[in-house]
XYZ file of C-alpha atoms in Angstrom:
725
model
C 145.228 125.886 98.503
C 144.581 126.050 94.766
C 147.222 127.686 92.559
C 145.878 129.765 89.688
C 148.132 129.275 86.643
C 148.584 131.177 83.426
C 150.944 129.880 80.745
C 152.336 131.494 77.622
C 153.880 129.850 74.571
C 156.365 132.368 73.201
C 158.171 130.739 70.286
C 155.027 129.285 68.715
C 153.565 132.676 67.902
C 155.650 133.599 64.885
C 154.006 134.231 61.574
C 154.998 130.788 60.427
C 153.647 129.041 63.497
C 150.700 131.158 64.648
C 148.271 128.289 64.163
C 147.310 127.111 67.686
C 147.266 123.517 66.444
C 151.037 123.784 65.983
C 151.468 124.308 69.725
C 152.268 120.965 71.374
C 153.729 122.036 74.715
C 150.665 124.101 75.690
C 148.190 121.181 75.560
C 150.816 119.050 77.308
C 150.824 121.489 80.226
C 147.060 121.194 80.608
C 147.226 117.407 80.407
C 149.962 117.208 83.044
C 148.232 119.610 85.407
C 145.016 117.583 85.262
C 146.723 115.159 87.661
C 147.491 117.940 90.175
C 144.263 119.188 91.799
C 146.168 121.922 93.647
C 146.847 123.713 90.349
C 144.080 125.235 88.267
C 144.937 126.536 84.790
C 143.022 129.810 84.490
C 144.361 131.224 81.191
C 146.798 130.656 78.348
C 148.119 132.573 75.383
C 150.309 132.197 72.297
C 152.667 135.191 72.241
C 154.957 136.361 69.389
C 158.735 136.420 69.898
C 158.719 140.097 70.807
C 160.119 141.325 74.116
C 157.479 143.969 74.765
C 154.616 141.666 73.779
C 155.916 138.993 76.161
C 156.218 141.587 78.938
C 152.656 142.781 78.368
C 151.270 139.243 78.487
C 153.137 138.451 81.693
C 152.114 141.655 83.454
C 148.473 141.128 82.507
C 148.508 137.927 84.546
C 150.585 139.413 87.361
C 147.948 142.094 87.838
C 145.259 139.393 87.998
C 144.860 138.447 91.671
C 143.681 134.961 90.682
C 147.029 134.082 89.047
C 149.688 132.730 91.411
C 152.088 131.113 88.946
C 153.076 131.861 85.342
C 154.813 129.307 83.130
C 156.268 130.185 79.738
C 157.467 127.622 77.230
C 159.966 128.297 74.463
C 162.327 131.138 73.718
C 164.949 130.143 76.338
C 167.685 128.856 74.019
C 170.376 130.506 71.864
C 168.349 131.045 68.683
C 168.025 134.556 67.229
C 164.365 134.742 68.317
C 164.879 133.267 71.802
C 164.068 136.404 73.796
C 161.968 135.172 76.739
C 164.761 135.562 79.373
C 165.435 139.096 78.153
C 161.729 139.932 78.478
C 161.184 138.361 81.910
C 164.405 139.168 83.803
C 163.820 142.957 84.050
C 160.358 142.303 85.539
C 161.604 140.221 88.488
C 161.080 141.541 91.994
C 162.887 138.637 93.648
C 164.956 136.185 91.549
C 164.792 132.501 92.506
C 168.202 131.002 91.599
C 167.380 127.838 93.541
C 164.526 127.013 91.178
C 166.822 127.700 88.208
C 169.364 125.288 89.672
C 166.632 122.677 90.240
C 165.586 122.898 86.585
C 169.132 122.765 85.192
C 170.296 119.909 87.413
C 167.192 117.910 86.588
C 167.606 118.553 82.863
C 171.277 117.606 82.876
C 170.373 114.207 84.291
C 168.483 113.584 81.051
C 170.699 115.254 78.451
C 173.833 117.433 78.383
C 171.983 119.712 75.940
C 170.065 121.071 78.943
C 173.129 123.259 79.552
C 172.034 125.335 76.554
C 168.775 126.322 78.228
C 168.517 129.738 79.895
C 165.722 129.403 82.466
C 164.523 132.332 84.541
C 162.611 132.036 87.832
C 161.436 134.457 90.484
C 158.545 136.618 91.595
C 157.014 139.676 89.955
C 155.033 142.292 91.874
C 151.801 143.679 90.489
C 151.935 147.097 88.908
C 149.979 148.647 91.791
C 152.718 147.489 94.172
C 155.418 148.753 91.825
C 153.784 152.184 91.640
C 153.716 152.378 95.427
C 157.411 151.482 95.457
C 158.202 154.141 92.869
C 156.586 156.724 95.130
C 158.888 155.570 97.948
C 162.367 154.953 96.435
C 163.765 153.776 99.769
C 161.585 150.644 99.725
C 163.337 147.407 98.810
C 161.967 144.327 97.069
C 160.650 142.796 100.300
C 158.599 145.873 101.081
C 157.137 145.724 97.591
C 156.091 142.110 98.116
C 154.442 142.936 101.438
C 152.395 145.718 99.925
C 150.633 143.822 97.180
C 150.156 140.657 95.124
C 153.165 138.759 93.770
C 153.214 136.092 91.087
C 155.775 133.323 90.644
C 157.140 132.960 87.100
C 159.248 130.175 85.590
C 160.400 129.942 81.983
C 160.684 126.474 80.433
C 162.147 125.234 77.142
C 159.821 124.704 74.210
C 160.328 120.982 73.630
C 157.527 118.696 74.727
C 159.961 116.362 76.502
C 161.589 119.199 78.450
C 158.204 120.614 79.494
C 157.092 117.252 80.883
C 160.360 116.690 82.765
C 160.483 120.225 84.189
C 156.890 120.307 85.411
C 157.290 116.877 86.948
C 160.280 117.898 89.087
C 158.692 121.225 90.071
C 155.366 119.738 91.139
C 156.376 116.351 92.529
C 159.019 117.976 94.721
C 156.361 120.204 96.275
C 158.493 123.261 95.546
C 155.777 125.169 93.672
C 153.002 124.591 96.190
C 155.343 125.502 99.032
C 156.605 128.628 97.281
C 153.140 129.929 96.497
C 151.924 129.298 100.029
C 154.862 131.265 101.431
C 154.189 134.077 98.951
C 150.637 134.282 100.284
C 151.895 134.747 103.848
C 151.573 131.154 105.026
C 154.158 129.175 106.976
C 154.270 126.251 104.577
C 152.183 123.946 106.761
C 149.531 123.601 104.079
C 152.073 121.947 101.802
C 153.513 119.838 104.602
C 156.932 121.485 104.211
C 156.973 124.263 106.824
C 158.659 124.076 110.203
C 155.205 124.217 111.783
C 153.604 121.977 109.172
C 151.362 119.196 110.367
C 151.198 115.707 108.983
C 148.256 115.000 106.699
C 145.366 113.255 108.442
C 145.733 109.525 108.731
C 143.752 107.763 106.040
C 140.575 106.285 107.528
C 141.380 103.130 105.573
C 144.837 102.601 107.020
C 148.066 103.090 105.110
C 147.958 103.615 101.390
C 150.075 104.871 98.573
C 149.460 106.024 95.064
C 151.125 106.569 91.748
C 150.169 108.312 88.537
C 149.669 106.455 85.322
C 150.153 108.018 81.912
C 147.404 110.454 81.025
C 147.277 111.944 84.513
C 145.180 109.248 86.224
C 146.096 108.585 89.817
C 145.747 105.048 91.115
C 145.713 104.501 94.883
C 146.514 101.323 96.742
C 144.993 100.412 100.088
C 146.820 97.844 102.114
C 143.924 97.318 104.502
C 145.975 98.094 107.601
C 144.609 99.588 110.763
C 140.976 100.591 110.577
C 139.491 98.416 107.884
C 139.732 97.305 104.293
C 137.520 97.712 101.246
C 133.755 97.858 101.766
C 131.399 95.131 100.646
C 127.640 94.749 100.279
C 126.459 91.190 99.758
C 123.006 92.324 98.700
C 124.161 94.908 96.191
C 126.532 93.658 93.476
C 126.496 97.077 91.817
C 127.091 98.967 95.040
C 130.628 100.115 95.709
C 132.406 102.786 97.656
C 134.865 105.244 96.176
C 138.355 104.808 97.556
C 140.206 108.058 97.918
C 143.871 108.652 98.549
C 145.152 111.535 100.624
C 143.840 114.877 99.452
C 144.972 118.403 100.205
C 143.235 120.413 102.886
C 142.196 123.743 101.378
C 140.108 125.179 104.221
C 141.399 127.656 106.768
C 142.311 126.526 110.272
C 139.492 127.865 112.490
C 141.696 127.579 115.567
C 143.939 130.329 114.197
C 143.256 134.049 114.455
C 140.541 135.498 112.210
C 143.205 137.557 110.442
C 144.693 134.368 108.981
C 141.540 133.344 107.128
C 141.480 133.265 103.330
C 140.666 136.499 101.556
C 139.882 134.667 98.345
C 138.417 131.192 98.225
C 141.005 128.428 97.744
C 138.370 126.232 96.128
C 138.203 126.319 92.316
C 134.873 127.428 90.901
C 133.416 124.580 88.873
C 130.765 124.843 86.190
C 127.170 123.707 86.651
C 127.705 120.738 84.335
C 130.958 119.713 86.019
C 129.300 119.880 89.435
C 126.547 117.511 88.296
C 129.151 115.138 86.837
C 131.164 115.152 90.078
C 128.066 114.321 92.118
C 127.046 111.505 89.782
C 130.533 109.972 89.877
C 130.832 110.240 93.660
C 127.487 108.723 94.704
C 126.493 105.057 94.449
C 123.155 103.293 95.000
C 122.412 102.120 98.524
C 122.096 98.393 99.319
C 119.131 96.301 98.243
C 116.490 95.577 100.880
C 113.398 93.358 100.970
C 110.168 95.112 101.941
C 106.511 94.057 102.246
C 104.203 95.133 99.456
C 102.101 97.881 100.986
C 101.596 101.626 100.693
C 104.991 102.350 102.279
C 106.671 100.845 99.209
C 105.903 103.988 97.201
C 108.934 105.929 96.023
C 111.228 102.899 95.848
C 112.964 101.494 92.776
C 112.583 97.780 92.068
C 115.843 95.863 92.416
C 114.611 92.648 90.784
C 112.535 91.427 87.884
C 109.114 90.270 89.081
C 107.499 87.234 87.408
C 104.018 85.761 87.850
C 104.088 82.601 89.941
C 100.735 81.387 88.560
C 98.013 82.170 86.032
C 95.874 85.200 86.861
C 93.009 84.875 87.137
C 93.620 81.284 88.261
C 90.104 80.175 87.182
C 87.194 81.447 85.102
C 85.836 84.714 86.494
C 83.164 87.192 85.472
C 83.803 90.702 84.190
C 80.317 91.970 85.118
C 77.754 91.845 87.912
C 75.000 89.349 87.076
C 74.109 85.667 87.099
C 76.072 82.671 85.866
C 74.134 80.120 83.819
C 74.410 77.878 80.778
C 74.502 79.343 77.264
C 71.645 76.953 76.362
C 69.288 78.343 79.026
C 66.238 80.169 77.527
C 64.633 83.281 78.940
C 62.459 82.453 81.947
C 62.212 82.204 85.727
C 65.096 80.639 87.700
C 65.942 79.874 91.321
C 68.848 81.972 92.561
C 71.849 80.277 94.190
C 74.745 82.114 95.875
C 78.239 81.412 97.213
C 76.700 81.442 100.719
C 73.954 78.953 99.970
C 76.005 76.683 97.667
C 79.751 77.148 98.356
C 80.510 73.615 97.208
C 79.879 74.695 93.597
C 83.235 76.544 93.813
C 85.117 73.947 95.845
C 87.947 72.224 93.944
C 87.169 68.967 95.799
C 83.547 68.868 94.676
C 82.235 67.641 91.313
C 78.678 68.956 91.646
C 77.561 71.321 88.876
C 74.975 74.101 88.659
C 71.542 72.381 88.848
C 68.993 72.711 86.066
C 66.527 75.565 86.553
C 68.998 77.550 88.670
C 71.240 80.537 88.109
C 74.174 81.614 90.278
C 74.453 85.225 91.461
C 77.949 86.542 90.875
C 79.814 89.830 91.233
C 82.587 91.245 89.027
C 85.770 89.222 89.529
C 83.952 86.302 91.097
C 84.683 82.712 90.093
C 82.135 80.808 87.973
C 80.472 77.727 89.469
C 81.024 74.433 87.742
C 78.555 73.846 84.934
C 78.108 77.550 84.055
C 79.730 78.899 80.876
C 78.236 82.399 80.486
C 77.005 85.359 82.538
C 73.899 87.458 82.015
C 74.067 91.033 83.260
C 71.860 92.057 86.177
C 70.310 94.716 83.940
C 68.797 91.924 81.795
C 66.898 90.311 84.683
C 63.832 90.995 86.851
C 63.186 90.046 90.466
C 60.180 87.723 90.770
C 60.163 86.648 94.444
C 62.129 86.794 97.677
C 62.264 84.362 100.580
C 59.363 84.968 102.993
C 59.861 86.480 106.420
C 58.117 83.543 108.173
C 58.001 80.419 105.998
C 55.196 77.888 106.717
C 56.009 74.641 108.493
C 55.659 72.616 105.299
C 57.772 75.055 103.224
C 60.915 73.245 102.034
C 62.565 76.335 100.651
C 65.656 77.605 102.464
C 66.961 81.126 102.362
C 67.437 84.310 104.337
C 64.248 86.370 104.594
C 64.224 89.045 101.923
C 66.994 87.321 99.928
C 66.458 86.756 96.180
C 64.585 83.513 95.510
C 63.254 83.734 91.963
C 64.648 85.895 89.140
C 63.395 86.089 85.554
C 65.916 86.424 82.703
C 64.499 88.801 80.107
C 66.650 87.523 77.248
C 68.076 84.145 76.342
C 71.420 83.341 77.948
C 74.401 84.982 76.133
C 76.757 82.806 74.082
C 79.320 80.632 75.821
C 82.314 82.559 77.371
C 80.364 85.812 77.222
C 81.323 88.238 80.034
C 83.906 85.722 81.233
C 87.664 86.118 81.769
C 89.507 82.892 81.041
C 92.280 81.528 83.329
C 95.595 83.323 82.599
C 93.902 85.946 80.416
C 95.517 88.763 82.455
C 98.884 87.190 83.331
C 100.243 83.748 82.612
C 102.578 81.870 84.906
C 106.170 82.939 84.194
C 105.223 86.264 82.570
C 107.445 89.263 83.397
C 105.157 91.607 85.319
C 107.607 94.368 86.372
C 111.244 95.009 85.518
C 114.175 95.926 87.717
C 114.462 99.693 87.778
C 110.733 100.421 87.605
C 109.579 103.124 89.980
C 106.844 102.333 92.475
C 104.860 105.539 92.322
C 102.213 106.991 94.599
C 99.691 106.479 91.803
C 99.093 102.964 93.123
C 99.358 101.073 89.831
C 102.625 99.332 90.640
C 101.578 98.281 94.140
C 98.269 97.037 92.738
C 100.053 94.984 90.074
C 102.298 93.333 92.653
C 99.395 92.451 94.914
C 97.323 91.232 91.953
C 99.862 88.464 91.290
C 100.108 87.607 94.973
C 103.502 89.202 95.630
C 103.842 89.711 99.385
C 107.346 91.192 99.442
C 109.829 92.488 96.903
C 113.465 93.582 96.631
C 114.018 97.321 96.193
C 116.871 99.806 96.476
C 116.928 101.387 99.894
C 115.641 104.952 99.997
C 118.142 107.274 101.662
C 117.504 108.704 105.105
C 118.436 112.393 105.090
C 120.064 114.112 108.073
C 119.215 117.823 107.981
C 120.650 120.673 109.987
C 120.885 124.454 109.925
C 123.924 126.344 111.187
C 124.460 129.757 112.696
C 124.214 131.678 115.950
C 121.979 134.203 114.230
C 119.001 131.908 113.600
C 116.397 130.301 115.812
C 113.486 127.895 115.504
C 110.132 129.654 115.131
C 108.483 127.162 117.500
C 111.061 127.992 120.151
C 111.905 124.383 120.906
C 115.370 124.444 119.371
C 118.005 127.000 120.325
C 121.127 127.879 118.373
C 123.315 129.057 121.261
C 124.737 132.506 121.830
C 124.117 135.006 119.061
C 125.941 137.830 117.358
C 124.024 140.860 118.568
C 120.364 140.969 119.417
C 118.924 140.132 116.000
C 117.772 136.582 115.402
C 116.317 135.446 112.114
C 113.917 132.544 111.817
C 115.290 129.250 110.536
C 113.544 129.074 107.163
C 115.654 126.386 105.544
C 115.092 123.398 107.794
C 111.264 123.477 107.669
C 111.269 124.263 103.936
C 113.657 121.455 103.074
C 111.869 119.035 105.396
C 108.623 119.732 103.566
C 110.300 119.176 100.204
C 112.019 115.970 101.314
C 108.997 114.415 102.980
C 106.863 115.398 99.997
C 109.216 113.302 97.885
C 108.872 110.386 100.302
C 112.201 110.649 102.140
C 112.634 110.137 105.862
C 114.246 113.161 107.528
C 116.482 113.052 110.601
C 116.302 116.530 112.135
C 119.670 117.532 113.632
C 118.329 120.939 114.629
C 120.119 124.280 114.595
C 123.841 123.938 115.235
C 125.713 126.921 116.730
C 128.939 128.270 115.241
C 131.157 126.088 117.386
C 133.547 123.426 116.116
C 132.592 120.771 118.663
C 128.883 121.322 118.046
C 129.426 120.884 114.297
C 131.468 117.720 114.808
C 128.944 116.176 117.192
C 125.966 116.912 114.937
C 127.665 115.634 111.794
C 128.865 112.468 113.512
C 125.299 111.854 114.667
C 124.096 112.284 111.099
C 126.793 109.977 109.731
C 125.778 107.246 112.162
C 122.031 107.442 111.564
C 121.500 108.671 108.003
C 122.697 107.965 104.482
C 123.277 111.551 103.366
C 123.761 114.825 105.233
C 122.248 118.128 104.189
C 123.297 121.365 105.877
C 122.543 125.027 105.238
C 124.743 128.014 106.049
C 128.400 128.142 107.030
C 129.797 127.644 103.515
C 131.103 131.089 102.627
C 134.133 133.164 103.722
C 133.074 134.297 107.196
C 135.246 133.533 110.229
C 132.462 131.378 111.697
C 131.773 129.464 108.469
C 133.007 126.160 109.844
C 131.646 123.433 107.597
C 134.576 123.101 105.203
C 137.210 123.116 107.984
C 135.219 120.596 110.030
C 134.732 118.339 107.014
C 138.403 118.359 106.056
C 140.182 118.729 109.393
C 137.912 116.946 111.893
C 136.003 114.341 109.888
C 138.718 113.561 107.302
C 136.321 114.231 104.476
C 137.093 115.373 100.960
C 135.496 118.494 99.526
C 134.726 117.566 95.928
C 133.787 121.127 95.073
C 133.471 124.227 97.220
C 132.179 126.786 94.723
C 129.940 126.542 91.668
C 129.524 129.064 88.878
C 125.758 129.423 89.417
C 123.373 132.083 90.664
C 122.052 131.746 93.285
C 124.190 129.221 95.154
C 127.843 130.015 94.404
C 129.141 128.729 97.817
C 127.401 125.342 97.405
C 129.720 122.639 98.710
C 129.699 118.899 98.052
C 131.870 116.510 100.053
C 132.232 112.855 100.917
C 133.010 111.782 104.473
C 134.338 108.425 105.686
C 131.852 106.859 108.057
C 132.005 103.828 110.308
C 128.962 101.912 109.121
C 128.676 99.553 112.085
C 125.505 101.259 113.287
C 124.448 103.278 110.283
C 121.126 103.590 108.524
C 122.091 101.174 105.753
C 122.610 98.340 108.196
C 125.956 97.051 106.910
C 129.195 96.870 108.890
C 131.701 98.050 106.280
C 133.698 101.215 105.882
C 132.063 103.666 103.538
C 131.910 107.257 102.365
C 128.717 109.240 102.768
C 127.804 112.328 100.744
C 127.320 115.722 102.337
C 125.823 118.835 100.775
C 126.507 122.153 102.472
C 124.025 124.538 100.900
C 124.090 128.328 101.202
C 122.179 129.862 104.096
C 120.069 132.217 101.999
C 116.638 130.568 101.701
C 116.170 130.870 97.943
C 119.727 129.640 97.335
C 119.140 126.642 99.599
C 115.940 125.560 97.841
C 117.321 126.132 94.345
C 120.515 124.159 94.976
C 118.482 121.447 96.701
C 116.489 120.865 93.517
C 119.471 121.256 91.216
C 122.087 119.189 93.079
C 120.637 117.297 96.058
C 117.658 115.697 94.324
C 119.869 113.983 91.676
C 122.083 112.636 94.481
C 119.094 111.321 96.429
C 117.822 109.594 93.315
C 121.222 108.081 92.564
C 121.375 106.722 96.117
C 117.879 105.275 95.690
C 118.689 103.399 92.471
C 117.068 105.785 89.979
C 119.894 105.283 87.498
C 118.333 101.880 86.750
C 114.918 103.418 86.020
C 115.726 104.605 82.514
C 114.661 108.192 83.299
C 117.905 109.341 84.908
C 118.426 111.017 88.248
C 117.826 114.669 87.426
C 114.485 116.407 87.567
C 112.754 116.639 84.161
C 113.518 119.538 81.832
C 111.225 121.163 79.272
C 111.355 123.988 76.726
C 109.201 126.958 77.676
C 108.288 130.362 76.292
C 109.356 133.295 78.458
C 106.657 135.797 79.365
C 109.170 138.361 80.672
C 112.658 139.315 79.528
C 115.436 137.964 81.756
C 118.934 139.420 82.126
C 121.921 137.098 81.687
C 124.786 136.781 84.176
C 128.387 135.536 83.848
C 127.222 132.588 85.956
C 124.524 130.065 85.057
C 121.391 131.442 86.700
C 118.233 129.674 87.861
C 115.295 132.060 87.553
C 112.267 130.975 89.588
C 109.089 130.809 87.498
C 105.538 129.516 87.380
C 105.019 127.132 84.460
C 101.587 127.043 82.844
C 100.164 125.161 79.891
C 97.241 126.335 77.781
C 94.917 124.666 75.272
C 94.386 127.876 73.337
C 97.944 127.792 71.966
C 98.440 124.100 71.418
C 99.411 123.384 75.037
C 102.496 125.560 74.769
C 104.317 125.805 78.095
C 104.760 129.367 79.317
C 107.025 130.638 82.086
C 106.032 133.558 84.330
C 108.678 135.090 86.615
C 107.964 135.085 90.354
C 109.491 138.558 90.683
C 112.673 139.631 92.459
C 115.296 136.912 92.387
C 117.520 137.958 95.305
C 119.039 134.883 96.962
C 117.571 135.750 100.359
C 114.051 136.219 98.956
C 112.415 132.884 99.641
C 109.117 134.321 98.338
C 110.581 133.939 94.844
C 109.967 130.199 95.296
C 106.438 130.536 96.656
C 104.260 128.978 93.969
C 107.246 128.337 91.712
C 107.164 125.047 89.836
C 110.089 125.649 87.500
C 113.629 126.990 87.285
C 114.640 128.667 84.029
C 118.258 127.781 83.220
C 119.707 131.064 82.014
C 123.008 130.397 80.203
C 126.226 132.126 81.153
C 126.821 135.454 79.460
C 130.170 135.476 77.685
C 132.093 138.310 76.100
C 130.140 139.639 73.147
C 127.009 137.662 74.027
C 123.591 139.268 74.267
C 122.591 140.740 77.619
C 119.203 139.063 78.019
C 116.684 136.517 76.846
C 113.725 138.481 75.597
C 110.024 138.037 76.185
C 108.761 135.384 73.750
C 112.069 133.528 73.427
C 112.298 129.903 74.504
C 114.520 128.558 77.243
C 115.147 125.345 79.122
C 113.438 124.887 82.481
C 113.788 122.378 85.301
C 110.379 121.185 86.502
C 110.232 121.241 90.313
C 106.467 120.973 90.781
C 103.148 120.181 89.126
C 102.601 122.169 85.932
C 99.508 124.346 86.096
C 96.836 125.017 83.477
């Protein structure tokens, strides 16, 4: 459960103190609440010391279904302008004298002056509920609360010290969370306080405890009892696992009746930027592995500096096809020797040099025979004679029939060292050839460089193995080999996401573990996810992330696998239900090969095909790159972004929107990048991504902002494919 909070500062809004910078208690509230993930501050206001104005501000939030709790600061004393109690008291549906007593008793432990405070606490019904009650005068306060939304309100003193002390006792006691849960019709089990409340899941790391430091940071301690201590990777000094204390379960209990499910999401909606930051902070590079230098090395990130172990080339070699000879040799006819007929001329144990009157045939990259110091190109020679097919009995010449015997050089021999590469001219022993963090691309240059210096194996960051599954009774595999169980009605839609994402992943060089289509059953979800945790480094699912009664991923993550949902909604379009979580996994038989306790990332993407592919590129790709060590590459983990010129106008939305486009460059306008829309952008329309190689990042539309980006304006785009001409 996440509590939506609005707070008002009433005695800071006078003419003398209307400057927001004068308000100290308001920022303090936000700072304090940063340490309480169950409370999300949704709005705040500075209100003048006027009873009606205070009432209006309070009722505005009460009528907002996202606001569960209102806190006011100031105006609760005995000063002539202290009017907050007089404004709030008439609005109360149900007073809460117990909370008033809690505040006063806590304050009196700090100072006897707390007796001069006049706190008010209770619930206020929304105006729609009040109007219904007015139409039925016989209804009491409880019937009002059952007929509509109620908001808890508490008035606090204005001093910074009193605000800190009051919020601490209200939140640390669990009173606020418990009260709000009861107001929403719960039994208190979500806060651990109800008669039917369940204990929080046992920490997968044994017993732990935590405390908050100043500034809102929570520090957790793990005693290493029970199921394992802190993780360790001997091969990866930079690799670590995030240790997480107990966290609140926000998902609904799928074992309860459908009527008990959430009507509004309990997960706060995070911004696009915040979601990227959360992913980056929650994912660490995988361990370092040693692999042979071959074509399968492509896509890896080097985990070590690579130095040349010797000079390359190790001896004098030629840079052309031709004949090795002495620089003093004149133009004329010469006998041709080869590496087959005279291999000893290249042997390090021999001292024999190229004989007079002979030249040595050599190909590009070949070593020079002793005694030669230049190379004449084959184009500057002429064949004179070849070895005969049947030499006479007295013929002392030796050579394969048809092989070159005599060649005439048409020009004098080139100067010494001509067409010759000297030892170490490419790389000298001890030179740095490649740096840690360099990407080994499919272009072949990096693999060629490693082989050139004789590197047989190299240390790299492990590339993640991706477990992929689709969820839902309503989908089936188009090849008919994978069934999803019983369906809802007769209609079955084809599973688009798994094949599409497999193609994208394998195109990027990642190994995919196909977990198939998982039906909307808790045990099936648990079994599939446990399989993925054991055999892969990251799990990717589609569907089951929204508000339906059979959307099981969040409950299974939190309640069955003891995972932590880092975010469950994102302010983007498409892809609002995108969920990112980390799950504790026993690594004794996992893909990484270590035997420690670790957390593995999981992305639950929306089921709509366009949403799944968009959020894959926006969120999953950066996580895959972080796992694979891309943060050491110097190019970051996100896909590249460019500025482009729009070729169609695009409407703006209150959420950040990713408009699918085709990016083209053109010589006629100085290689300006242009973006062409792929048409309708509905989240279920996967055709909007057919041919798309870019995602235009349309900024959020705020109050008073323009409604669209017009044709010809520039915008930022994420590049997801090869840019076309």
